JSON list of C-alpha atoms in Angstrom, two decimals:
[
{"chain": "A", "resi": 1388, "resn": "MET", "atom": "CA", "xyz": [40.57, -115.21, 56.70]},
{"chain": "A", "resi": 1389, "resn": "GLU", "atom": "CA", "xyz": [38.56, -112.62, 58.60]},
{"chain": "A", "resi": 1390, "resn": "SER", "atom": "CA", "xyz": [41.13, -109.87, 57.91]},
{"chain": "A", "resi": 1391, "resn": "GLU", "atom": "CA", "xyz": [41.16, -110.82, 54.21]},
{"chain": "A", "resi": 1392, "resn": "LYS", "atom": "CA", "xyz": [37.35, -110.27, 53.99]},
{"chain": "A", "resi": 1393, "resn": "ASN", "atom": "CA", "xyz": [37.63, -106.90, 55.74]},
{"chain": "A", "resi": 1394, "resn": "GLY", "atom": "CA", "xyz": [40.34, -105.77, 53.30]},
{"chain": "A", "resi": 1395, "resn": "THR", "atom": "CA", "xyz": [38.24, -106.77, 50.30]},
{"chain": "A", "resi": 1396, "resn": "ARG", "atom": "CA", "xyz": [35.16, -105.10, 51.76]},
{"chain": "A", "resi": 1397, "resn": "ARG", "atom": "CA", "xyz": [37.12, -101.88, 52.34]},
{"chain": "A", "resi": 1398, "resn": "LEU", "atom": "CA", "xyz": [38.26, -101.84, 48.69]},
{"chain": "A", "resi": 1399, "resn": "ARG", "atom": "CA", "xyz": [34.67, -102.32, 47.49]},
{"chain": "A", "resi": 1400, "resn": "ASP", "atom": "CA", "xyz": [33.30, -99.65, 49.82]},
{"chain": "A", "resi": 1401, "resn": "ARG", "atom": "CA", "xyz": [35.71, -96.98, 48.58]},
{"chain": "A", "resi": 1402, "resn": "SER", "atom": "CA", "xyz": [33.95, -94.26, 46.64]},
{"chain": "A", "resi": 1403, "resn": "GLY", "atom": "CA", "xyz": [35.42, -93.08, 43.36]},
{"chain": "A", "resi": 1404, "resn": "PHE", "atom": "CA", "xyz": [35.19, -93.57, 39.63]},
{"chain": "A", "resi": 1405, "resn": "THR", "atom": "CA", "xyz": [36.32, -96.59, 37.71]},
{"chain": "A", "resi": 1406, "resn": "LEU", "atom": "CA", "xyz": [38.42, -96.28, 34.59]},
{"chain": "A", "resi": 1407, "resn": "ILE", "atom": "CA", "xyz": [35.42, -97.29, 32.45]},
{"chain": "A", "resi": 1408, "resn": "GLU", "atom": "CA", "xyz": [33.25, -94.53, 33.96]},
{"chain": "A", "resi": 1409, "resn": "ILE", "atom": "CA", "xyz": [35.93, -91.94, 33.30]},
{"chain": "A", "resi": 1410, "resn": "MET", "atom": "CA", "xyz": [36.33, -93.17, 29.70]},
{"chain": "A", "resi": 1411, "resn": "VAL", "atom": "CA", "xyz": [32.56, -92.96, 29.11]},
{"chain": "A", "resi": 1412, "resn": "VAL", "atom": "CA", "xyz": [32.50, -89.36, 30.37]},
{"chain": "A", "resi": 1413, "resn": "ILE", "atom": "CA", "xyz": [35.46, -88.44, 28.13]},
{"chain": "A", "resi": 1414, "resn": "VAL", "atom": "CA", "xyz": [33.73, -89.97, 25.08]},
{"chain": "A", "resi": 1415, "resn": "ILE", "atom": "CA", "xyz": [30.50, -88.06, 25.84]},
{"chain": "A", "resi": 1416, "resn": "LEU", "atom": "CA", "xyz": [32.40, -84.77, 26.23]},
{"chain": "A", "resi": 1417, "resn": "GLY", "atom": "CA", "xyz": [34.22, -85.45, 22.97]},
{"chain": "A", "resi": 1418, "resn": "LEU", "atom": "CA", "xyz": [30.95, -86.03, 21.14]},
{"chain": "A", "resi": 1419, "resn": "LEU", "atom": "CA", "xyz": [29.44, -82.83, 22.55]},
{"chain": "A", "resi": 1420, "resn": "ALA", "atom": "CA", "xyz": [32.52, -80.85, 21.56]},
{"chain": "A", "resi": 1421, "resn": "ALA", "atom": "CA", "xyz": [32.37, -82.31, 18.04]},
{"chain": "A", "resi": 1422, "resn": "LEU", "atom": "CA", "xyz": [28.78, -81.09, 17.70]},
{"chain": "A", "resi": 1423, "resn": "VAL", "atom": "CA", "xyz": [29.09, -77.66, 19.35]},
{"chain": "A", "resi": 1424, "resn": "VAL", "atom": "CA", "xyz": [32.53, -76.33, 18.35]},
{"chain": "A", "resi": 1425, "resn": "PRO", "atom": "CA", "xyz": [31.88, -76.22, 14.58]},
{"chain": "A", "resi": 1426, "resn": "LYS", "atom": "CA", "xyz": [28.77, -74.11, 15.20]},
{"chain": "A", "resi": 1427, "resn": "LEU", "atom": "CA", "xyz": [30.73, -71.60, 17.29]},
{"chain": "A", "resi": 1428, "resn": "ILE", "atom": "CA", "xyz": [33.69, -71.26, 14.93]},
{"chain": "A", "resi": 1429, "resn": "GLY", "atom": "CA", "xyz": [33.14, -68.39, 12.52]},
{"chain": "A", "resi": 1430, "resn": "ARG", "atom": "CA", "xyz": [30.63, -66.69, 14.80]},
{"chain": "A", "resi": 1431, "resn": "THR", "atom": "CA", "xyz": [33.20, -64.24, 16.15]},
{"chain": "A", "resi": 1432, "resn": "GLU", "atom": "CA", "xyz": [33.73, -62.65, 12.72]},
{"chain": "A", "resi": 1433, "resn": "GLU", "atom": "CA", "xyz": [29.98, -62.49, 12.19]},
{"chain": "A", "resi": 1434, "resn": "ALA", "atom": "CA", "xyz": [29.61, -60.80, 15.58]},
{"chain": "A", "resi": 1435, "resn": "LYS", "atom": "CA", "xyz": [32.34, -58.26, 14.73]},
{"chain": "A", "resi": 1436, "resn": "LYS", "atom": "CA", "xyz": [30.63, -57.37, 11.46]},
{"chain": "A", "resi": 1437, "resn": "THR", "atom": "CA", "xyz": [27.30, -56.96, 13.26]},
{"chain": "A", "resi": 1438, "resn": "GLN", "atom": "CA", "xyz": [28.94, -54.78, 15.90]},
{"chain": "A", "resi": 1439, "resn": "SER", "atom": "CA", "xyz": [30.48, -52.64, 13.15]},
{"chain": "A", "resi": 1440, "resn": "ARG", "atom": "CA", "xyz": [27.10, -52.18, 11.45]},
{"chain": "A", "resi": 1441, "resn": "ILE", "atom": "CA", "xyz": [25.54, -51.12, 14.76]},
{"chain": "A", "resi": 1442, "resn": "GLN", "atom": "CA", "xyz": [28.33, -48.63, 15.43]},
{"chain": "A", "resi": 1443, "resn": "ILE", "atom": "CA", "xyz": [27.94, -47.18, 11.92]},
{"chain": "A", "resi": 1444, "resn": "LYS", "atom": "CA", "xyz": [24.20, -46.77, 12.56]},
{"chain": "A", "resi": 1445, "resn": "ASN", "atom": "CA", "xyz": [24.96, -44.96, 15.82]},
{"chain": "A", "resi": 1446, "resn": "ILE", "atom": "CA", "xyz": [27.37, -42.61, 14.02]},
{"chain": "A", "resi": 1447, "resn": "GLU", "atom": "CA", "xyz": [24.72, -42.01, 11.36]},
{"chain": "A", "resi": 1448, "resn": "GLN", "atom": "CA", "xyz": [22.16, -41.07, 14.03]},
{"chain": "A", "resi": 1449, "resn": "ALA", "atom": "CA", "xyz": [24.62, -38.61, 15.58]},
{"chain": "A", "resi": 1450, "resn": "LEU", "atom": "CA", "xyz": [25.35, -37.17, 12.13]},
{"chain": "A", "resi": 1451, "resn": "GLY", "atom": "CA", "xyz": [21.60, -36.73, 11.60]},
{"chain": "A", "resi": 1452, "resn": "LEU", "atom": "CA", "xyz": [21.34, -34.76, 14.84]},
{"chain": "A", "resi": 1453, "resn": "PHE", "atom": "CA", "xyz": [24.38, -32.68, 13.85]},
{"chain": "A", "resi": 1454, "resn": "LYS", "atom": "CA", "xyz": [22.73, -31.80, 10.53]},
{"chain": "A", "resi": 1455, "resn": "LEU", "atom": "CA", "xyz": [19.39, -31.10, 12.19]},
{"chain": "A", "resi": 1456, "resn": "ASP", "atom": "CA", "xyz": [21.04, -28.57, 14.51]},
{"chain": "A", "resi": 1457, "resn": "ASN", "atom": "CA", "xyz": [23.47, -27.04, 12.02]},
{"chain": "A", "resi": 1458, "resn": "GLY", "atom": "CA", "xyz": [22.06, -27.59, 8.53]},
{"chain": "A", "resi": 1459, "resn": "PHE", "atom": "CA", "xyz": [25.04, -29.51, 7.15]},
{"chain": "A", "resi": 1460, "resn": "PHE", "atom": "CA", "xyz": [27.17, -32.59, 7.73]},
{"chain": "A", "resi": 1461, "resn": "PRO", "atom": "CA", "xyz": [30.79, -32.25, 8.89]},
{"chain": "A", "resi": 1462, "resn": "ALA", "atom": "CA", "xyz": [33.22, -32.11, 5.97]},
{"chain": "A", "resi": 1463, "resn": "THR", "atom": "CA", "xyz": [35.78, -34.85, 5.37]},
{"chain": "A", "resi": 1464, "resn": "ASP", "atom": "CA", "xyz": [38.60, -32.74, 6.84]},
{"chain": "A", "resi": 1465, "resn": "GLN", "atom": "CA", "xyz": [36.54, -32.17, 10.03]},
{"chain": "A", "resi": 1466, "resn": "GLY", "atom": "CA", "xyz": [35.74, -35.86, 10.18]},
{"chain": "A", "resi": 1467, "resn": "ILE", "atom": "CA", "xyz": [33.42, -37.58, 12.59]},
{"chain": "A", "resi": 1468, "resn": "GLU", "atom": "CA", "xyz": [35.50, -36.01, 15.35]},
{"chain": "A", "resi": 1469, "resn": "ALA", "atom": "CA", "xyz": [33.08, -33.11, 14.84]},
{"chain": "A", "resi": 1470, "resn": "LEU", "atom": "CA", "xyz": [30.54, -35.26, 16.69]},
{"chain": "A", "resi": 1471, "resn": "ILE", "atom": "CA", "xyz": [32.49, -35.09, 19.96]},
{"chain": "A", "resi": 1472, "resn": "LYS", "atom": "CA", "xyz": [34.02, -31.59, 19.79]},
{"chain": "A", "resi": 1473, "resn": "ILE", "atom": "CA", "xyz": [33.20, -28.49, 17.83]},
{"chain": "A", "resi": 1474, "resn": "PRO", "atom": "CA", "xyz": [35.34, -28.18, 14.71]},
{"chain": "A", "resi": 1475, "resn": "ASP", "atom": "CA", "xyz": [37.80, -25.30, 14.65]},
{"chain": "A", "resi": 1476, "resn": "ALA", "atom": "CA", "xyz": [38.41, -25.37, 10.89]},
{"chain": "A", "resi": 1477, "resn": "GLY", "atom": "CA", "xyz": [36.20, -25.34, 7.84]},
{"chain": "A", "resi": 1478, "resn": "ARG", "atom": "CA", "xyz": [32.55, -24.51, 8.19]},
{"chain": "A", "resi": 1479, "resn": "ILE", "atom": "CA", "xyz": [31.94, -23.86, 11.90]},
{"chain": "A", "resi": 1480, "resn": "PRO", "atom": "CA", "xyz": [28.55, -25.05, 13.20]},
{"chain": "A", "resi": 1481, "resn": "ARG", "atom": "CA", "xyz": [26.45, -22.27, 14.83]},
{"chain": "A", "resi": 1482, "resn": "ASN", "atom": "CA", "xyz": [24.11, -24.45, 16.90]},
{"chain": "A", "resi": 1483, "resn": "TYR", "atom": "CA", "xyz": [26.55, -27.05, 18.15]},
{"chain": "A", "resi": 1484, "resn": "ARG", "atom": "CA", "xyz": [25.34, -28.95, 21.21]},
{"chain": "A", "resi": 1485, "resn": "LYS", "atom": "CA", "xyz": [27.18, -28.13, 24.41]},
{"chain": "A", "resi": 1486, "resn": "ASP", "atom": "CA", "xyz": [28.05, -31.80, 25.09]},
{"chain": "A", "resi": 1487, "resn": "GLY", "atom": "CA", "xyz": [28.55, -32.82, 21.47]},
{"chain": "A", "resi": 1488, "resn": "TYR", "atom": "CA", "xyz": [26.64, -35.58, 19.71]},
{"chain": "A", "resi": 1489, "resn": "MET", "atom": "CA", "xyz": [28.51, -38.61, 21.01]},
{"chain": "A", "resi": 1490, "resn": "ASP", "atom": "CA", "xyz": [30.42, -39.33, 24.22]},
{"chain": "A", "resi": 1491, "resn": "ARG", "atom": "CA", "xyz": [33.33, -40.82, 22.30]},
{"chain": "A", "resi": 1492, "resn": "LEU", "atom": "CA", "xyz": [34.12, -42.06, 18.84]},
{"chain": "A", "resi": 1493, "resn": "PRO", "atom": "CA", "xyz": [34.04, -45.83, 18.63]},
{"chain": "A", "resi": 1494, "resn": "LYS", "atom": "CA", "xyz": [36.78, -47.76, 16.92]},
{"chain": "A", "resi": 1495, "resn": "ASP", "atom": "CA", "xyz": [35.71, -50.61, 14.69]},
{"chain": "A", "resi": 1496, "resn": "PRO", "atom": "CA", "xyz": [35.79, -54.12, 16.22]},
{"chain": "A", "resi": 1497, "resn": "TRP", "atom": "CA", "xyz": [39.31, -54.62, 14.83]},
{"chain": "A", "resi": 1498, "resn": "GLY", "atom": "CA", "xyz": [40.59, -51.53, 16.68]},
{"chain": "A", "resi": 1499, "resn": "ASN", "atom": "CA", "xyz": [40.73, -49.13, 13.72]},
{"chain": "A", "resi": 1500, "resn": "PRO", "atom": "CA", "xyz": [39.01, -45.76, 13.27]},
{"chain": "A", "resi": 1501, "resn": "TYR", "atom": "CA", "xyz": [36.03, -45.56, 10.92]},
{"chain": "A", "resi": 1502, "resn": "VAL", "atom": "CA", "xyz": [36.66, -43.88, 7.56]},
{"chain": "A", "resi": 1503, "resn": "TYR", "atom": "CA", "xyz": [34.40, -40.87, 6.97]},
{"chain": "A", "resi": 1504, "resn": "VAL", "atom": "CA", "xyz": [34.00, -39.00, 3.68]},
{"chain": "A", "resi": 1505, "resn": "SER", "atom": "CA", "xyz": [31.57, -36.11, 3.13]},
{"chain": "A", "resi": 1506, "resn": "PRO", "atom": "CA", "xyz": [30.24, -35.57, 0.60]},
{"chain": "A", "resi": 1507, "resn": "GLY", "atom": "CA", "xyz": [30.36, -39.25, -0.12]},
{"chain": "A", "resi": 1508, "resn": "ALA", "atom": "CA", "xyz": [30.28, -41.17, -3.36]},
{"chain": "A", "resi": 1509, "resn": "HIS", "atom": "CA", "xyz": [27.11, -42.95, -2.19]},
{"chain": "A", "resi": 1510, "resn": "GLY", "atom": "CA", "xyz": [25.22, -40.12, -0.52]},
{"chain": "A", "resi": 1511, "resn": "ASP", "atom": "CA", "xyz": [25.76, -37.13, 1.76]},
{"chain": "A", "resi": 1512, "resn": "TYR", "atom": "CA", "xyz": [28.48, -39.08, 3.53]},
{"chain": "A", "resi": 1513, "resn": "ASP", "atom": "CA", "xyz": [30.17, -42.47, 3.47]},
{"chain": "A", "resi": 1514, "resn": "ILE", "atom": "CA", "xyz": [31.26, -44.35, 6.59]},
{"chain": "A", "resi": 1515, "resn": "SER", "atom": "CA", "xyz": [33.38, -47.48, 6.28]},
{"chain": "A", "resi": 1516, "resn": "SER", "atom": "CA", "xyz": [35.25, -50.06, 8.30]},
{"chain": "A", "resi": 1517, "resn": "TYR", "atom": "CA", "xyz": [37.88, -51.87, 6.29]},
{"chain": "A", "resi": 1518, "resn": "GLY", "atom": "CA", "xyz": [37.53, -55.09, 8.28]},
{"chain": "A", "resi": 1519, "resn": "ALA", "atom": "CA", "xyz": [40.26, -57.28, 9.72]},
{"chain": "A", "resi": 1520, "resn": "ASP", "atom": "CA", "xyz": [42.94, -56.33, 7.16]},
{"chain": "A", "resi": 1521, "resn": "SER", "atom": "CA", "xyz": [42.43, -52.55, 7.61]},
{"chain": "A", "resi": 1522, "resn": "ALA", "atom": "CA", "xyz": [42.66, -52.08, 3.84]},
{"chain": "A", "resi": 1523, "resn": "PRO", "atom": "CA", "xyz": [39.95, -51.24, 1.30]},
{"chain": "A", "resi": 1524, "resn": "GLY", "atom": "CA", "xyz": [38.34, -54.21, -0.43]},
{"chain": "A", "resi": 1525, "resn": "GLY", "atom": "CA", "xyz": [38.71, -57.80, 0.59]},
{"chain": "A", "resi": 1526, "resn": "GLU", "atom": "CA", "xyz": [36.39, -60.69, 1.24]},
{"chain": "A", "resi": 1527, "resn": "GLY", "atom": "CA", "xyz": [35.25, -62.65, 4.25]},
{"chain": "A", "resi": 1528, "resn": "GLU", "atom": "CA", "xyz": [36.73, -61.30, 7.47]},
{"chain": "A", "resi": 1529, "resn": "ASP", "atom": "CA", "xyz": [38.76, -58.77, 5.44]},
{"chain": "A", "resi": 1530, "resn": "GLY", "atom": "CA", "xyz": [35.62, -57.43, 3.72]},
{"chain": "A", "resi": 1531, "resn": "ASP", "atom": "CA", "xyz": [34.56, -53.82, 4.14]},
{"chain": "A", "resi": 1532, "resn": "ILE", "atom": "CA", "xyz": [31.47, -52.80, 6.10]},
{"chain": "A", "resi": 1533, "resn": "ASN", "atom": "CA", "xyz": [29.95, -49.68, 4.54]},
{"chain": "A", "resi": 1534, "resn": "SER", "atom": "CA", "xyz": [27.12, -47.34, 5.52]},
{"chain": "A", "resi": 1535, "resn": "TRP", "atom": "CA", "xyz": [25.57, -47.57, 2.06]},
{"chain": "A", "resi": 1536, "resn": "ASP", "atom": "CA", "xyz": [25.40, -51.38, 1.86]},
{"chain": "A", "resi": 1537, "resn": "ALA", "atom": "CA", "xyz": [22.01, -52.92, 2.46]},
{"chain": "A", "resi": 1538, "resn": "GLN", "atom": "CA", "xyz": [22.08, -54.77, 5.77]}
]
């Protein structure tokens, strides 16, 4: 009788979680996931588009400095590569900065180079990222991000 009470007491004194406690925690985590996950889905594409707009603005600032120093924008055939090294073809800039205008040329968030045209159809130059599909046009995540679009 005495050993039976000690065995029961030892079982009750054990620390740990009961099945019901574990189930309650799983239900709470499931509810939290159901509320949070839908808000996070779709945010990655929005973040990529925002990053692309910021990179285009940075390229535009470097182009502005290039023009300020040299009096013109790089031509399409020189490309935005003219911002990191002096062009060796076309109109050669006379007051090119020793270290260039950018450390490196960024790729768009989908890993593609930006498309640069000068003179552009929408101004002195056009800069575009073709989005996830890497092709002109498209909607949603495949939509283009352009320097001339109002942000």
